[in-house]
């Protein structure tokens, strides 16, 4: 059976990278006695699949992980038993059964939501003005480093799906993510030319279906 | 240290997971309720330090006792060090993020000589004066342990005391004393504190011994300078590992560390008697764990860590009397859970290969053997007890079982080594390669030769021997490089300059502390990593202090010479070592005492202990027969 797990990653857990999370979950599942299915082949490994990677240092209230089990387990019980094996800062928000043939998280998730808390006082009027100006621009080129190490320029404007003060002066963003290219929240902040220190939290991951945003736990096909 | 300061630092360094301290099974004990507080430091990066079994053992042994606590710290990465210095933040422990100077005791494990400059750097980052004489009672007490205390003299001026030998009983005893002294209000009186510590068996207080020197620079004598201080300090030995504490809830690191697996210690000690090997001498006698004890520990370890691999650790795991049964039982019990079994060290024989084959069901990457020397003559000199036939039988077995990559370890610069011994290394590598091509047709076998340079160590039969000068070591490396090339052959070598500094420190005396300080001031640290090692720091340090490194590394000692560590007792007698040295010169082998014949090394009668073997009745401990 397949389980989809939604969890939050807060506090200093934000400093664990993707590989560290993979190992942490594998070991927590083994400690919890969860019968995780193993891949076949030369170098068998537990069948775990994560949603889109989260940048090191960012907290999240909505991370996802799919796990395939070799034997059926009650999702509620899995939640309790697995939670007991996790360090503070990782909290399982829900565990739900998904169909065996449901598409992978990375194949369906294409939107990420972020919230920006300012750590210093900021002028909401100025912020509103900057946001309006940014959204009015036809193109927002940012500098990135390519895989080959060479600098390249990327237009992030089409990937900014929503940018509002909500609740003011906090910023709420909806940014494109996934295989079509991911926009990072710090790129948006940079484009707004705001130097104030901020705490950025991922608040949601979604699949776009027309004008609707579907949460991964609600996707079945 | 406030959380926001830590978070700020973490946001600015690579691998912040090194500094979190909230790993699974990390122990966070209450500061106020536990008055004897120690921070254990492995003076290298987190990934190296967290691979150390000794840390896991002592951390568990102390933290399970009431009234005391142990936290951890490691050398910060260069980026973290720069941030700490720039912002004047003292180095902190991982668990409570407290400055190291808040602890009563700072303990360092001395695992290798090249960590000594890092120890000074860590003390400095903690705001603690590096010299014991400059530390008042307001500073933590600095203690050292681990194999480096076989000769701690070069670092003695930085430490208040050392613990010799096994620590799982001795360290809690020591911290109990610390708690008592604090309660009695005596902790502020450093001299009295050290006096009391010196009464504990196995604890060595270097400032209680005066060293005098001869006009030729050698040590004349090391004598106690206080009443009641023993002339020699003997190491601590756990007589029975089955009774000893072993951690079954070790910390599970977030980061991938060097040895990222369960370490199941099957035995301690090794009696092969390789004449260059310090570990084989100072961890005597061999004490095996009972099979049932190991199986129980493995079960708890798997359940409490969730690790995907169990490594059967010891100095020579294939020697463990019940190794085959143990390995098969573990594979049977945990294979289906995705937990594999591994053997870190293989003996050079077919039995070891079959064992590795039995546990390694899937991926067969490479097998490593350590013949150490390239000719039979030289292997006999070092008492390796391995013939070319043994080697080729083992590699044949490996190729037939499906391995295609063989790694071979050798040592350059062993006593009496000549060109034919070096040619022997190249010849052996080629023979194994051809053997692989024959036995694994259609595949592409590779043979990798790794050579380190011989470093004469205290407590070995070769402690009198000179190390080859760096130029000679480099010539020998070049010769091998010329001979070991072509398709399927690879050659790696260690930096000869690092081996040289190791040799200086391994048999050095207290005067070298000045050079270690000078090297550190010139920027030396993290020298176990070749990318951070700078020979120039040491050249400058020796020049500045007027110390001659060749005196320590390249000089043959007279047989009657007093060594800087002669006032320490690791059980092995100097008479035995001298006899072994002479036997080496004449190429005579000395059998493993496991086989039943006592070699007279002096450990069992001297320390009142015995071999503990767990095999059948034929494995009776031999010492009582003598």
Short mmCIF file of N, CA, C and O in Angstrom, two decimals, chain B residues 449-565:
data_model
loop_
_atom_site.label_atom_id
_atom_site.label_comp_id
_atom_site.label_asym_id
_atom_site.label_seq_id
_atom_site.Cartn_x
_atom_site.Cartn_y
_atom_site.Cartn_z
N UNK B 449 46.98 -0.02 -5.43
CA UNK B 449 48.01 -0.12 -4.39
C UNK B 449 48.05 1.20 -3.64
O UNK B 449 48.22 2.26 -4.24
N UNK B 450 47.84 1.15 -2.33
CA UNK B 450 47.94 2.35 -1.50
C UNK B 450 49.13 2.20 -0.57
O UNK B 450 49.21 1.20 0.14
N UNK B 451 50.02 3.15 -0.59
CA UNK B 451 51.15 3.06 0.32
C UNK B 451 51.16 4.22 1.30
O UNK B 451 50.95 5.38 0.95
N UNK B 452 51.35 3.87 2.56
CA UNK B 452 51.58 4.89 3.57
C UNK B 452 53.04 4.80 3.95
O UNK B 452 53.73 3.87 3.53
N UNK B 453 53.51 5.74 4.70
CA UNK B 453 54.91 5.68 5.12
C UNK B 453 54.98 5.19 6.55
O UNK B 453 54.17 5.60 7.38
N UNK B 454 55.93 4.33 6.80
CA UNK B 454 56.11 3.76 8.14
C UNK B 454 56.43 4.87 9.15
O UNK B 454 57.31 5.69 8.92
N UNK B 455 55.67 4.87 10.23
CA UNK B 455 55.90 5.82 11.32
C UNK B 455 56.22 4.99 12.57
O UNK B 455 55.36 4.29 13.08
N UNK B 456 57.47 5.01 13.04
CA UNK B 456 57.80 4.23 14.24
C UNK B 456 57.02 4.78 15.44
O UNK B 456 56.97 5.98 15.65
N UNK B 457 56.43 3.86 16.20
CA UNK B 457 55.55 4.28 17.29
C UNK B 457 56.03 3.72 18.62
O UNK B 457 56.62 2.63 18.67
N UNK B 458 55.69 4.43 19.68
CA UNK B 458 55.98 3.97 21.03
C UNK B 458 55.26 2.65 21.28
O UNK B 458 54.19 2.40 20.74
N UNK B 459 55.82 1.81 22.12
CA UNK B 459 55.22 0.54 22.53
C UNK B 459 55.24 -0.52 21.43
O UNK B 459 54.48 -1.48 21.47
N UNK B 460 56.07 -0.32 20.41
CA UNK B 460 56.20 -1.34 19.37
C UNK B 460 57.65 -1.83 19.32
O UNK B 460 58.55 -1.17 19.84
N UNK B 461 57.83 -2.97 18.65
CA UNK B 461 59.18 -3.52 18.49
C UNK B 461 60.06 -2.58 17.66
O UNK B 461 61.27 -2.68 17.69
N UNK B 462 59.43 -1.68 16.94
CA UNK B 462 60.18 -0.77 16.08
C UNK B 462 60.34 0.62 16.69
O UNK B 462 60.64 1.58 16.00
N UNK B 463 60.13 0.72 18.00
CA UNK B 463 60.21 2.05 18.63
C UNK B 463 61.63 2.60 18.67
O UNK B 463 61.82 3.77 18.93
N UNK B 464 62.60 1.75 18.40
CA UNK B 464 63.99 2.21 18.37
C UNK B 464 64.42 2.67 16.97
O UNK B 464 65.49 3.21 16.80
N UNK B 465 63.58 2.36 15.97
CA UNK B 465 64.02 2.49 14.57
C UNK B 465 63.90 3.93 14.05
O UNK B 465 63.00 4.66 14.43
N UNK B 466 64.79 4.30 13.15
CA UNK B 466 64.64 5.61 12.50
C UNK B 466 63.58 5.56 11.40
O UNK B 466 63.34 4.51 10.83
N UNK B 467 62.95 6.67 11.15
CA UNK B 467 62.10 6.76 9.95
C UNK B 467 62.99 7.19 8.80
O UNK B 467 63.93 7.96 8.98
N UNK B 468 62.68 6.69 7.60
CA UNK B 468 63.41 7.16 6.41
C UNK B 468 63.22 8.66 6.29
O UNK B 468 62.12 9.17 6.51
N UNK B 469 64.29 9.38 5.89
CA UNK B 469 64.11 10.82 5.63
C UNK B 469 63.06 11.04 4.53
O UNK B 469 62.86 10.17 3.68
N UNK B 470 62.44 12.20 4.55
CA UNK B 470 61.38 12.52 3.58
C UNK B 470 61.86 12.30 2.14
O UNK B 470 61.14 11.74 1.32
N UNK B 471 63.10 12.71 1.87
CA UNK B 471 63.60 12.59 0.50
C UNK B 471 63.64 11.12 0.07
O UNK B 471 63.31 10.79 -1.07
N UNK B 472 64.03 10.24 0.99
CA UNK B 472 64.09 8.82 0.66
C UNK B 472 62.68 8.26 0.44
O UNK B 472 62.43 7.51 -0.51
N UNK B 473 61.76 8.66 1.32
CA UNK B 473 60.38 8.19 1.17
C UNK B 473 59.83 8.62 -0.19
O UNK B 473 59.15 7.86 -0.88
N UNK B 474 60.16 9.85 -0.58
CA UNK B 474 59.66 10.34 -1.87
C UNK B 474 60.27 9.59 -3.04
O UNK B 474 59.60 9.28 -4.02
N UNK B 475 61.57 9.26 -2.91
CA UNK B 475 62.22 8.46 -3.96
C UNK B 475 61.52 7.11 -4.11
O UNK B 475 61.28 6.63 -5.21
N UNK B 476 61.23 6.50 -2.95
CA UNK B 476 60.58 5.19 -2.98
C UNK B 476 59.18 5.28 -3.59
O UNK B 476 58.76 4.40 -4.34
N UNK B 477 58.49 6.36 -3.26
CA UNK B 477 57.16 6.55 -3.86
C UNK B 477 57.28 6.67 -5.38
O UNK B 477 56.50 6.10 -6.13
N UNK B 478 58.32 7.43 -5.80
CA UNK B 478 58.53 7.64 -7.23
C UNK B 478 58.82 6.32 -7.94
O UNK B 478 58.27 6.03 -9.00
N UNK B 479 59.67 5.53 -7.28
CA UNK B 479 60.02 4.23 -7.86
C UNK B 479 58.77 3.38 -8.06
O UNK B 479 58.57 2.78 -9.12
N UNK B 480 57.90 3.38 -7.05
CA UNK B 480 56.68 2.58 -7.16
C UNK B 480 55.76 3.15 -8.24
O UNK B 480 55.12 2.42 -8.98
N UNK B 481 55.71 4.47 -8.28
CA UNK B 481 54.84 5.10 -9.28
C UNK B 481 55.26 4.68 -10.69
O UNK B 481 54.45 4.44 -11.57
N UNK B 482 56.58 4.57 -10.88
CA UNK B 482 57.09 4.17 -12.19
C UNK B 482 56.76 2.71 -12.50
O UNK B 482 56.60 2.34 -13.66
N UNK B 483 56.67 1.90 -11.46
CA UNK B 483 56.47 0.47 -11.69
C UNK B 483 55.01 0.04 -11.64
O UNK B 483 54.67 -1.01 -12.15
N UNK B 484 54.19 0.83 -10.98
CA UNK B 484 52.79 0.43 -10.88
C UNK B 484 51.98 1.33 -11.79
O UNK B 484 51.42 2.34 -11.38
N UNK B 485 52.00 1.03 -13.05
CA UNK B 485 51.15 1.77 -13.97
C UNK B 485 50.73 0.88 -15.12
O UNK B 485 51.28 -0.20 -15.30
N UNK B 486 49.77 1.36 -15.84
CA UNK B 486 49.23 0.55 -16.92
C UNK B 486 47.77 0.28 -16.65
O UNK B 486 47.27 0.58 -15.56
N UNK B 487 47.09 -0.30 -17.65
CA UNK B 487 45.65 -0.53 -17.50
C UNK B 487 45.37 -1.46 -16.32
O UNK B 487 46.05 -2.47 -16.16
N UNK B 488 44.40 -1.10 -15.48
CA UNK B 488 44.00 -1.94 -14.38
C UNK B 488 44.79 -1.72 -13.10
O UNK B 488 44.45 -2.26 -12.06
N UNK B 489 45.88 -0.94 -13.18
CA UNK B 489 46.69 -0.71 -11.99
C UNK B 489 46.55 0.74 -11.53
O UNK B 489 46.60 1.66 -12.35
N UNK B 490 46.34 0.91 -10.26
CA UNK B 490 46.27 2.27 -9.71
C UNK B 490 47.21 2.37 -8.52
O UNK B 490 47.43 1.39 -7.81
N UNK B 491 47.71 3.56 -8.32
CA UNK B 491 48.67 3.77 -7.25
C UNK B 491 48.32 5.02 -6.45
O UNK B 491 48.11 6.10 -7.02
N UNK B 492 48.19 4.89 -5.14
CA UNK B 492 47.95 6.04 -4.24
C UNK B 492 49.04 6.08 -3.20
O UNK B 492 49.51 5.04 -2.77
N UNK B 493 49.38 7.25 -2.77
CA UNK B 493 50.37 7.33 -1.70
C UNK B 493 50.01 8.48 -0.75
O UNK B 493 49.25 9.37 -1.10
N UNK B 494 50.54 8.36 0.46
CA UNK B 494 50.30 9.39 1.47
C UNK B 494 51.40 10.44 1.39
O UNK B 494 52.52 10.14 1.01
N UNK B 495 51.06 11.62 1.81
CA UNK B 495 51.99 12.72 1.87
C UNK B 495 53.15 12.37 2.83
O UNK B 495 52.93 12.13 4.01
N UNK B 496 54.38 12.33 2.30
CA UNK B 496 55.52 11.93 3.14
C UNK B 496 55.78 12.93 4.26
O UNK B 496 56.22 12.57 5.35
N UNK B 497 55.50 14.20 3.99
CA UNK B 497 55.75 15.22 5.02
C UNK B 497 54.82 15.03 6.23
O UNK B 497 55.22 15.25 7.36
N UNK B 498 53.58 14.61 5.96
CA UNK B 498 52.67 14.37 7.08
C UNK B 498 53.21 13.23 7.94
O UNK B 498 53.26 13.32 9.16
N UNK B 499 53.67 12.15 7.27
CA UNK B 499 54.22 11.01 8.02
C UNK B 499 55.44 11.43 8.84
O UNK B 499 55.69 10.91 9.92
N UNK B 500 56.19 12.36 8.29
CA UNK B 500 57.38 12.86 8.99
C UNK B 500 56.97 13.57 10.29
O UNK B 500 57.51 13.29 11.36
N UNK B 501 56.01 14.46 10.21
CA UNK B 501 55.57 15.18 11.41
C UNK B 501 54.96 14.19 12.41
O UNK B 501 55.19 14.28 13.61
N UNK B 502 54.22 13.21 11.89
CA UNK B 502 53.68 12.17 12.78
C UNK B 502 54.80 11.46 13.54
O UNK B 502 54.71 11.22 14.73
N UNK B 503 55.87 11.15 12.81
CA UNK B 503 56.99 10.43 13.42
C UNK B 503 57.68 11.29 14.47
O UNK B 503 58.13 10.79 15.50
N UNK B 504 57.77 12.59 14.21
CA UNK B 504 58.36 13.50 15.19
C UNK B 504 57.54 13.46 16.48
O UNK B 504 58.06 13.31 17.59
N UNK B 505 56.22 13.57 16.33
CA UNK B 505 55.35 13.70 17.50
C UNK B 505 55.14 12.35 18.22
O UNK B 505 54.99 12.31 19.43
N UNK B 506 55.15 11.25 17.44
CA UNK B 506 54.81 9.95 18.01
C UNK B 506 55.80 9.52 19.10
O UNK B 506 55.43 8.86 20.05
N UNK B 507 57.06 9.90 18.93
CA UNK B 507 58.05 9.49 19.94
C UNK B 507 58.72 10.70 20.58
O UNK B 507 59.84 10.64 21.07
N UNK B 508 58.01 11.82 20.55
CA UNK B 508 58.60 13.07 21.05
C UNK B 508 58.52 13.21 22.55
O UNK B 508 57.90 12.40 23.24
N UNK B 509 59.16 14.25 23.05
CA UNK B 509 59.13 14.55 24.47
C UNK B 509 58.43 15.90 24.68
O UNK B 509 57.94 16.51 23.74
N UNK B 510 58.43 16.34 25.93
CA UNK B 510 57.68 17.55 26.28
C UNK B 510 58.16 18.82 25.59
O UNK B 510 57.41 19.78 25.46
N UNK B 511 59.44 18.82 25.21
CA UNK B 511 59.95 20.04 24.57
C UNK B 511 59.21 20.36 23.28
O UNK B 511 59.15 21.49 22.85
N UNK B 512 58.63 19.32 22.65
CA UNK B 512 57.95 19.53 21.36
C UNK B 512 56.67 20.35 21.50
O UNK B 512 56.15 20.86 20.49
N UNK B 513 56.17 20.49 22.72
CA UNK B 513 54.96 21.29 22.90
C UNK B 513 55.15 22.69 22.31
O UNK B 513 54.23 23.26 21.72
N UNK B 514 56.37 23.22 22.46
CA UNK B 514 56.65 24.56 21.94
C UNK B 514 56.48 24.60 20.42
O UNK B 514 55.95 25.56 19.86
N UNK B 515 56.92 23.52 19.77
CA UNK B 515 56.80 23.47 18.30
C UNK B 515 55.33 23.32 17.88
O UNK B 515 54.90 23.92 16.89
N UNK B 516 54.56 22.53 18.65
CA UNK B 516 53.14 22.37 18.32
C UNK B 516 52.44 23.73 18.44
O UNK B 516 51.64 24.11 17.57
N UNK B 517 52.77 24.46 19.51
CA UNK B 517 52.18 25.79 19.68
C UNK B 517 52.56 26.73 18.54
O UNK B 517 51.73 27.47 18.02
N UNK B 518 53.85 26.67 18.18
CA UNK B 518 54.32 27.56 17.12
C UNK B 518 53.65 27.21 15.79
O UNK B 518 53.26 28.10 15.03
N UNK B 519 53.50 25.91 15.51
CA UNK B 519 52.84 25.51 14.25
C UNK B 519 51.39 25.98 14.24
O UNK B 519 50.89 26.49 13.24
N UNK B 520 50.73 25.83 15.39
CA UNK B 520 49.33 26.27 15.47
C UNK B 520 49.23 27.78 15.26
O UNK B 520 48.39 28.26 14.52
N UNK B 521 50.15 28.54 15.88
CA UNK B 521 50.12 29.99 15.71
C UNK B 521 50.34 30.38 14.27
O UNK B 521 49.88 31.42 13.82
N UNK B 522 51.06 29.54 13.55
CA UNK B 522 51.28 29.82 12.13
C UNK B 522 50.12 29.35 11.27
O UNK B 522 50.20 29.37 10.04
N UNK B 523 49.08 28.86 11.91
CA UNK B 523 47.88 28.52 11.15
C UNK B 523 47.58 27.04 11.00
O UNK B 523 46.61 26.67 10.35
N UNK B 524 48.42 26.17 11.60
CA UNK B 524 48.17 24.73 11.45
C UNK B 524 46.92 24.33 12.22
O UNK B 524 46.74 24.73 13.37
N UNK B 525 46.04 23.57 11.58
CA UNK B 525 44.86 22.99 12.20
C UNK B 525 44.22 22.04 11.20
O UNK B 525 44.54 22.10 10.01
N UNK B 526 43.36 21.17 11.68
CA UNK B 526 42.68 20.19 10.82
C UNK B 526 43.65 19.46 9.92
O UNK B 526 43.38 19.20 8.75
N UNK B 527 44.81 19.10 10.49
CA UNK B 527 45.88 18.58 9.64
C UNK B 527 45.70 17.13 9.23
O UNK B 527 46.50 16.60 8.48
N UNK B 528 44.65 16.50 9.75
CA UNK B 528 44.34 15.17 9.26
C UNK B 528 43.84 15.23 7.82
O UNK B 528 43.79 14.22 7.12
N UNK B 529 43.46 16.41 7.38
CA UNK B 529 42.98 16.62 6.01
C UNK B 529 44.14 17.17 5.19
O UNK B 529 44.63 18.26 5.49
N UNK B 530 44.56 16.44 4.16
CA UNK B 530 45.76 16.89 3.45
C UNK B 530 45.56 18.29 2.85
O UNK B 530 46.51 19.03 2.70
N UNK B 531 44.29 18.66 2.57
CA UNK B 531 44.10 20.00 1.99
C UNK B 531 44.37 21.11 3.00
O UNK B 531 44.59 22.26 2.63
N UNK B 532 44.34 20.79 4.29
CA UNK B 532 44.62 21.81 5.30
C UNK B 532 46.04 21.72 5.84
O UNK B 532 46.49 22.58 6.57
N UNK B 533 46.74 20.61 5.54
CA UNK B 533 48.09 20.44 6.08
C UNK B 533 49.06 21.36 5.37
O UNK B 533 49.07 21.46 4.15
N UNK B 534 49.87 22.05 6.16
CA UNK B 534 50.90 22.90 5.57
C UNK B 534 52.23 22.60 6.23
O UNK B 534 52.43 22.85 7.42
N UNK B 535 53.14 22.02 5.44
CA UNK B 535 54.45 21.67 5.96
C UNK B 535 55.21 22.93 6.39
O UNK B 535 55.97 22.92 7.36
N UNK B 536 54.93 24.02 5.69
CA UNK B 536 55.62 25.28 5.98
C UNK B 536 55.38 25.72 7.42
O UNK B 536 56.27 26.27 8.08
N UNK B 537 54.17 25.49 7.94
CA UNK B 537 53.87 25.85 9.33
C UNK B 537 54.85 25.15 10.27
O UNK B 537 55.34 25.74 11.24
N UNK B 538 55.12 23.87 9.99
CA UNK B 538 56.00 23.09 10.86
C UNK B 538 57.46 23.47 10.66
O UNK B 538 58.22 23.55 11.63
N UNK B 539 57.87 23.67 9.42
CA UNK B 539 59.26 24.10 9.18
C UNK B 539 59.54 25.37 9.97
O UNK B 539 60.56 25.49 10.64
N UNK B 540 58.60 26.31 9.88
CA UNK B 540 58.76 27.57 10.61
C UNK B 540 58.77 27.33 12.11
O UNK B 540 59.55 27.94 12.84
N UNK B 541 57.91 26.43 12.55
CA UNK B 541 57.80 26.16 13.99
C UNK B 541 59.10 25.57 14.54
O UNK B 541 59.55 25.95 15.62
N UNK B 542 59.71 24.64 13.79
CA UNK B 542 60.95 24.02 14.27
C UNK B 542 62.09 25.05 14.28
O UNK B 542 62.90 25.09 15.19
N UNK B 543 62.10 25.89 13.24
CA UNK B 543 63.12 26.92 13.17
C UNK B 543 62.99 27.87 14.36
O UNK B 543 63.96 28.17 15.05
N UNK B 544 61.76 28.29 14.60
CA UNK B 544 61.49 29.27 15.65
C UNK B 544 61.87 28.72 17.03
O UNK B 544 62.38 29.46 17.87
N UNK B 545 61.60 27.44 17.25
CA UNK B 545 61.81 26.89 18.59
C UNK B 545 63.18 26.23 18.74
O UNK B 545 63.54 25.80 19.83
N UNK B 546 63.93 26.14 17.64
CA UNK B 546 65.25 25.54 17.71
C UNK B 546 65.22 24.04 17.92
O UNK B 546 66.21 23.45 18.35
N UNK B 547 64.09 23.40 17.68
CA UNK B 547 64.00 21.96 17.85
C UNK B 547 64.31 21.28 16.52
O UNK B 547 63.92 21.76 15.47
N UNK B 548 65.02 20.14 16.61
CA UNK B 548 65.43 19.45 15.40
C UNK B 548 64.50 18.27 15.15
O UNK B 548 64.55 17.27 15.87
N UNK B 549 63.64 18.35 14.14
CA UNK B 549 62.69 17.25 13.92
C UNK B 549 63.38 15.93 13.60
O UNK B 549 62.89 14.86 13.97
N UNK B 550 64.55 15.98 12.95
CA UNK B 550 65.25 14.74 12.58
C UNK B 550 65.70 13.98 13.82
O UNK B 550 65.75 12.75 13.82
N UNK B 551 66.00 14.71 14.90
CA UNK B 551 66.39 14.07 16.16
C UNK B 551 65.30 13.11 16.61
O UNK B 551 65.56 12.04 17.16
N UNK B 552 64.06 13.51 16.40
CA UNK B 552 62.94 12.68 16.83
C UNK B 552 62.54 11.62 15.80
O UNK B 552 62.21 10.50 16.15
N UNK B 553 62.57 11.99 14.52
CA UNK B 553 62.02 11.09 13.50
C UNK B 553 63.07 10.16 12.91
O UNK B 553 62.79 8.98 12.70
N UNK B 554 64.26 10.65 12.65
CA UNK B 554 65.21 9.92 11.81
C UNK B 554 66.38 9.32 12.58
O UNK B 554 67.34 8.85 11.99
N UNK B 555 66.34 9.36 13.90
CA UNK B 555 67.46 8.89 14.70
C UNK B 555 67.17 7.48 15.24
O UNK B 555 66.09 7.23 15.78
N UNK B 556 68.14 6.60 15.07
CA UNK B 556 67.99 5.29 15.69
C UNK B 556 68.31 5.42 17.17
O UNK B 556 69.32 5.99 17.55
N UNK B 557 67.41 4.90 18.03
CA UNK B 557 67.61 4.99 19.48
C UNK B 557 68.55 3.89 19.93
O UNK B 557 68.53 2.78 19.39
N UNK B 558 69.36 4.20 20.96
CA UNK B 558 70.17 3.16 21.58
C UNK B 558 69.24 2.24 22.37
O UNK B 558 68.22 2.69 22.89
N UNK B 559 69.65 0.97 22.50
CA UNK B 559 68.76 0.02 23.18
C UNK B 559 68.50 0.40 24.62
O UNK B 559 67.44 0.14 25.17
N UNK B 560 69.48 1.04 25.27
CA UNK B 560 69.33 1.35 26.69
C UNK B 560 68.72 2.75 26.88
O UNK B 560 68.56 3.21 28.00
N UNK B 561 68.36 3.42 25.79
CA UNK B 561 67.85 4.79 25.92
C UNK B 561 66.56 4.85 26.74
O UNK B 561 65.69 3.98 26.63
N UNK B 562 66.47 5.88 27.59
CA UNK B 562 65.23 6.11 28.33
C UNK B 562 64.26 6.82 27.40
O UNK B 562 64.61 7.82 26.77
N UNK B 563 63.05 6.29 27.29
CA UNK B 563 62.07 6.93 26.41
C UNK B 563 61.19 7.90 27.19
O UNK B 563 60.97 7.71 28.40
N UNK B 564 60.68 8.90 26.51
CA UNK B 564 59.84 9.90 27.20
C UNK B 564 58.60 9.28 27.85
O UNK B 564 58.01 9.90 28.72
N UNK B 565 58.22 8.07 27.42
CA UNK B 565 57.00 7.44 27.94
C UNK B 565 57.31 6.27 28.89
O UNK B 565 56.42 5.50 29.22
#
